[in-house]
Short mmCIF file of C-alpha atoms in Angstrom, two decimals:
data_model
loop_
_atom_site.label_atom_id
_atom_site.label_comp_id
_atom_site.label_asym_id
_atom_site.label_seq_id
_atom_site.Cartn_x
_atom_site.Cartn_y
_atom_site.Cartn_z
CA UNK A 20 -31.65 -3.62 39.94
CA UNK A 21 -33.66 -4.19 36.76
CA UNK A 22 -36.55 -2.22 35.27
CA UNK A 23 -39.20 -4.77 36.26
CA UNK A 24 -38.10 -4.77 39.91
CA UNK A 25 -38.05 -0.98 40.09
CA UNK A 26 -41.48 -0.84 38.44
CA UNK A 27 -42.80 -3.34 41.01
CA UNK A 28 -41.42 -1.19 43.82
CA UNK A 29 -42.98 1.87 42.16
CA UNK A 30 -46.38 0.14 42.04
CA UNK A 31 -46.13 -0.72 45.72
CA UNK A 32 -45.17 2.84 46.61
CA UNK A 33 -47.99 4.30 44.50
CA UNK A 34 -50.79 2.57 46.43
CA UNK A 35 -51.01 5.32 49.05
CA UNK A 36 -51.02 8.01 46.36
CA UNK A 37 -53.67 6.03 44.48
CA UNK A 38 -55.92 5.97 47.56
CA UNK A 39 -55.37 9.68 48.26
CA UNK A 40 -56.08 10.52 44.61
CA UNK A 41 -59.20 8.39 44.72
CA UNK A 42 -60.46 10.46 47.62
CA UNK A 43 -59.60 13.65 45.69
CA UNK A 44 -61.77 12.50 42.81
CA UNK A 45 -64.57 11.41 45.12
CA UNK A 46 -64.64 14.66 47.08
CA UNK A 47 -64.19 16.94 44.08
CA UNK A 48 -66.28 15.09 41.50
CA UNK A 49 -66.19 18.13 39.22
CA UNK A 50 -62.40 18.21 39.14
CA UNK A 51 -61.05 19.37 35.80
CA UNK A 52 -58.24 17.68 33.92
CA UNK A 53 -55.78 20.50 34.65
CA UNK A 54 -56.39 20.33 38.41
CA UNK A 55 -56.16 16.54 38.33
CA UNK A 56 -52.83 16.84 36.51
CA UNK A 57 -51.57 19.24 39.19
CA UNK A 58 -52.53 16.90 42.05
CA UNK A 59 -51.02 13.88 40.28
CA UNK A 60 -47.86 15.79 39.38
CA UNK A 61 -47.23 16.98 42.94
CA UNK A 62 -47.81 13.50 44.36
CA UNK A 63 -45.49 12.01 41.72
CA UNK A 64 -42.84 14.68 42.25
CA UNK A 65 -42.74 14.02 45.98
CA UNK A 66 -42.78 10.24 45.54
CA UNK A 67 -39.85 10.28 43.11
CA UNK A 68 -38.12 13.16 44.87
CA UNK A 69 -38.29 11.57 48.32
CA UNK A 70 -36.81 8.39 46.85
CA UNK A 71 -33.86 10.35 45.46
CA UNK A 72 -33.48 12.35 48.68
CA UNK A 73 -33.49 9.17 50.74
CA UNK A 74 -30.82 7.72 48.49
CA UNK A 75 -28.52 10.69 48.97
CA UNK A 76 -29.00 10.84 52.72
CA UNK A 77 -28.43 7.10 52.75
CA UNK A 78 -27.06 5.46 55.78
CA UNK A 79 -25.86 8.72 57.37
CA UNK A 80 -29.20 9.46 58.99
CA UNK A 81 -31.12 6.21 58.50
CA UNK A 82 -31.05 5.12 62.14
CA UNK A 83 -32.58 8.48 63.19
CA UNK A 84 -35.25 8.59 60.49
CA UNK A 85 -36.46 5.00 60.81
CA UNK A 86 -37.63 5.58 64.36
CA UNK A 87 -40.01 8.43 63.45
CA UNK A 88 -40.96 8.23 59.75
CA UNK A 89 -44.14 6.22 60.36
CA UNK A 90 -45.27 8.61 63.10
CA UNK A 91 -44.83 11.62 60.79
CA UNK A 92 -46.84 9.97 58.00
CA UNK A 93 -49.50 8.82 60.48
CA UNK A 94 -49.93 12.29 62.01
CA UNK A 95 -50.08 14.13 58.68
CA UNK A 96 -52.63 11.76 57.17
CA UNK A 97 -54.75 11.56 60.34
CA UNK A 98 -54.92 15.35 60.70
CA UNK A 99 -56.04 15.77 57.11
CA UNK A 100 -58.41 12.79 57.28
CA UNK A 101 -60.07 13.90 60.52
CA UNK A 102 -60.44 17.41 59.14
CA UNK A 103 -62.21 16.03 56.09
CA UNK A 104 -64.51 13.82 58.19
CA UNK A 105 -65.45 16.77 60.45
CA UNK A 106 -66.07 18.96 57.40
CA UNK A 107 -68.21 16.20 55.88
CA UNK A 108 -70.58 16.30 58.86
CA UNK A 109 -70.97 20.08 58.83
CA UNK A 110 -73.87 21.85 57.18
CA UNK A 111 -73.13 21.77 53.45
CA UNK A 112 -74.61 25.20 52.83
CA UNK A 113 -72.20 26.91 55.21
CA UNK A 114 -68.91 25.26 54.31
CA UNK A 115 -66.55 24.68 51.45
CA UNK A 116 -65.21 21.15 50.89
CA UNK A 117 -61.52 20.49 51.42
CA UNK A 118 -59.75 22.05 48.46
CA UNK A 119 -57.08 19.63 47.31
CA UNK A 120 -55.61 22.37 45.17
CA UNK A 121 -54.65 24.50 48.17
CA UNK A 122 -50.92 24.19 48.59
CA UNK A 123 -50.90 23.23 52.33
CA UNK A 124 -53.44 20.44 51.74
CA UNK A 125 -51.65 19.16 48.65
CA UNK A 126 -48.25 19.25 50.35
CA UNK A 127 -49.60 17.45 53.42
CA UNK A 128 -50.94 14.67 51.20
CA UNK A 129 -47.72 14.51 49.17
CA UNK A 130 -45.43 14.31 52.20
CA UNK A 131 -47.70 11.87 54.04
CA UNK A 132 -47.77 9.45 51.12
CA UNK A 133 -44.05 9.79 50.29
CA UNK A 134 -42.44 8.86 53.61
CA UNK A 135 -42.18 5.22 52.49
CA UNK A 136 -40.48 6.36 49.27
CA UNK A 137 -37.88 8.10 51.40
CA UNK A 138 -37.21 4.86 53.28
CA UNK A 139 -36.95 2.98 49.97
CA UNK A 140 -34.44 5.58 48.78
CA UNK A 141 -32.34 4.95 51.88
CA UNK A 142 -32.33 1.23 51.10
CA UNK A 143 -31.38 2.00 47.48
CA UNK A 144 -28.24 3.70 48.81
CA UNK A 145 -26.91 0.27 49.73
CA UNK A 146 -27.53 -1.15 46.26
CA UNK A 147 -25.94 -0.58 42.90
CA UNK A 148 -28.79 1.42 41.36
CA UNK A 149 -29.20 4.36 39.02
CA UNK A 150 -31.20 6.55 41.39
CA UNK A 151 -32.31 9.13 38.83
CA UNK A 152 -33.82 6.42 36.64
CA UNK A 153 -35.46 4.78 39.67
CA UNK A 154 -36.81 8.15 40.88
CA UNK A 155 -38.23 8.89 37.44
CA UNK A 156 -39.92 5.47 37.16
CA UNK A 157 -41.39 5.80 40.66
CA UNK A 158 -42.66 9.30 39.85
CA UNK A 159 -44.12 8.23 36.49
CA UNK A 160 -45.93 5.22 37.96
CA UNK A 161 -47.30 7.38 40.78
CA UNK A 162 -48.50 9.99 38.29
CA UNK A 163 -50.34 7.40 36.19
CA UNK A 164 -51.83 5.74 39.28
CA UNK A 165 -52.98 9.10 40.64
CA UNK A 166 -54.59 10.21 37.39
CA UNK A 167 -56.38 6.87 37.10
CA UNK A 168 -57.59 7.07 40.70
CA UNK A 169 -58.84 10.64 40.33
CA UNK A 170 -60.88 9.56 37.31
CA UNK A 171 -62.33 6.57 39.16
CA UNK A 172 -63.09 8.73 42.20
CA UNK A 173 -64.67 11.40 40.02
CA UNK A 174 -67.11 8.87 38.59
CA UNK A 175 -67.85 7.40 42.00
CA UNK A 176 -68.30 10.86 43.56
CA UNK A 177 -71.21 11.68 41.30
CA UNK A 178 -73.01 8.53 42.44
CA UNK A 179 -72.17 8.76 46.14
CA UNK A 180 -73.81 12.11 46.79
CA UNK A 181 -72.76 15.18 48.72
CA UNK A 182 -71.24 13.47 51.79
CA UNK A 183 -68.31 11.90 49.95
CA UNK A 184 -65.86 14.09 51.86
CA UNK A 185 -66.38 11.76 54.83
CA UNK A 186 -65.30 8.81 52.68
CA UNK A 187 -62.21 10.69 51.53
CA UNK A 188 -61.29 11.50 55.13
CA UNK A 189 -61.78 7.90 56.20
CA UNK A 190 -59.52 6.75 53.35
CA UNK A 191 -56.75 9.15 54.41
CA UNK A 192 -57.08 8.16 58.07
CA UNK A 193 -56.95 4.46 57.17
CA UNK A 194 -53.80 5.02 55.12
CA UNK A 195 -52.23 6.73 58.13
CA UNK A 196 -53.21 3.83 60.38
CA UNK A 197 -51.90 1.33 57.81
CA UNK A 198 -48.52 3.06 57.66
CA UNK A 199 -48.24 3.12 61.45
CA UNK A 200 -49.33 -0.50 61.95
CA UNK A 201 -47.01 -1.81 59.21
CA UNK A 202 -44.01 -0.06 60.74
CA UNK A 203 -44.85 -1.04 64.30
CA UNK A 204 -45.37 -4.69 63.32
CA UNK A 205 -42.14 -4.68 61.30
CA UNK A 206 -40.32 -3.45 64.39
CA UNK A 207 -41.41 -6.42 66.50
#
């Protein structure tokens, strides 16, 4: 598989991370560069890492994983999204916004957006591909997409006001629904 094809796959895989990162920037409009780097790095690490892990597990477990991967992603993203929406409607003086830098929140986002990368890794196991190069490219593209999205979201967050957490939650929930619908429609 050539560089351009892998980069195209990486762009497709990074869309979910882009949307999640956009919501991070919107919700935390004062996010500093260092925190943005951390969020983008974790998302990229999981995206590239899940691709490599999927490759090594390959066909051994693929028929078990395919039946449930979309449900796992859907549940993780819906739980986080609904939590953000509920928090967005609460009194702003008595609550803290979702902190994307808290490890459980960040890991939930990273796993939820990387399930597709795992499935891609499984399909890579059947191809003649240098998985470490592919994993690195996928991670690098995800990192760049996430950093870009955080910056865009940060600018938009300033203009959208204090209830942007609701928008971030809606984005996460919609990504979860998208993952579920795509997999259910592909199964028919």
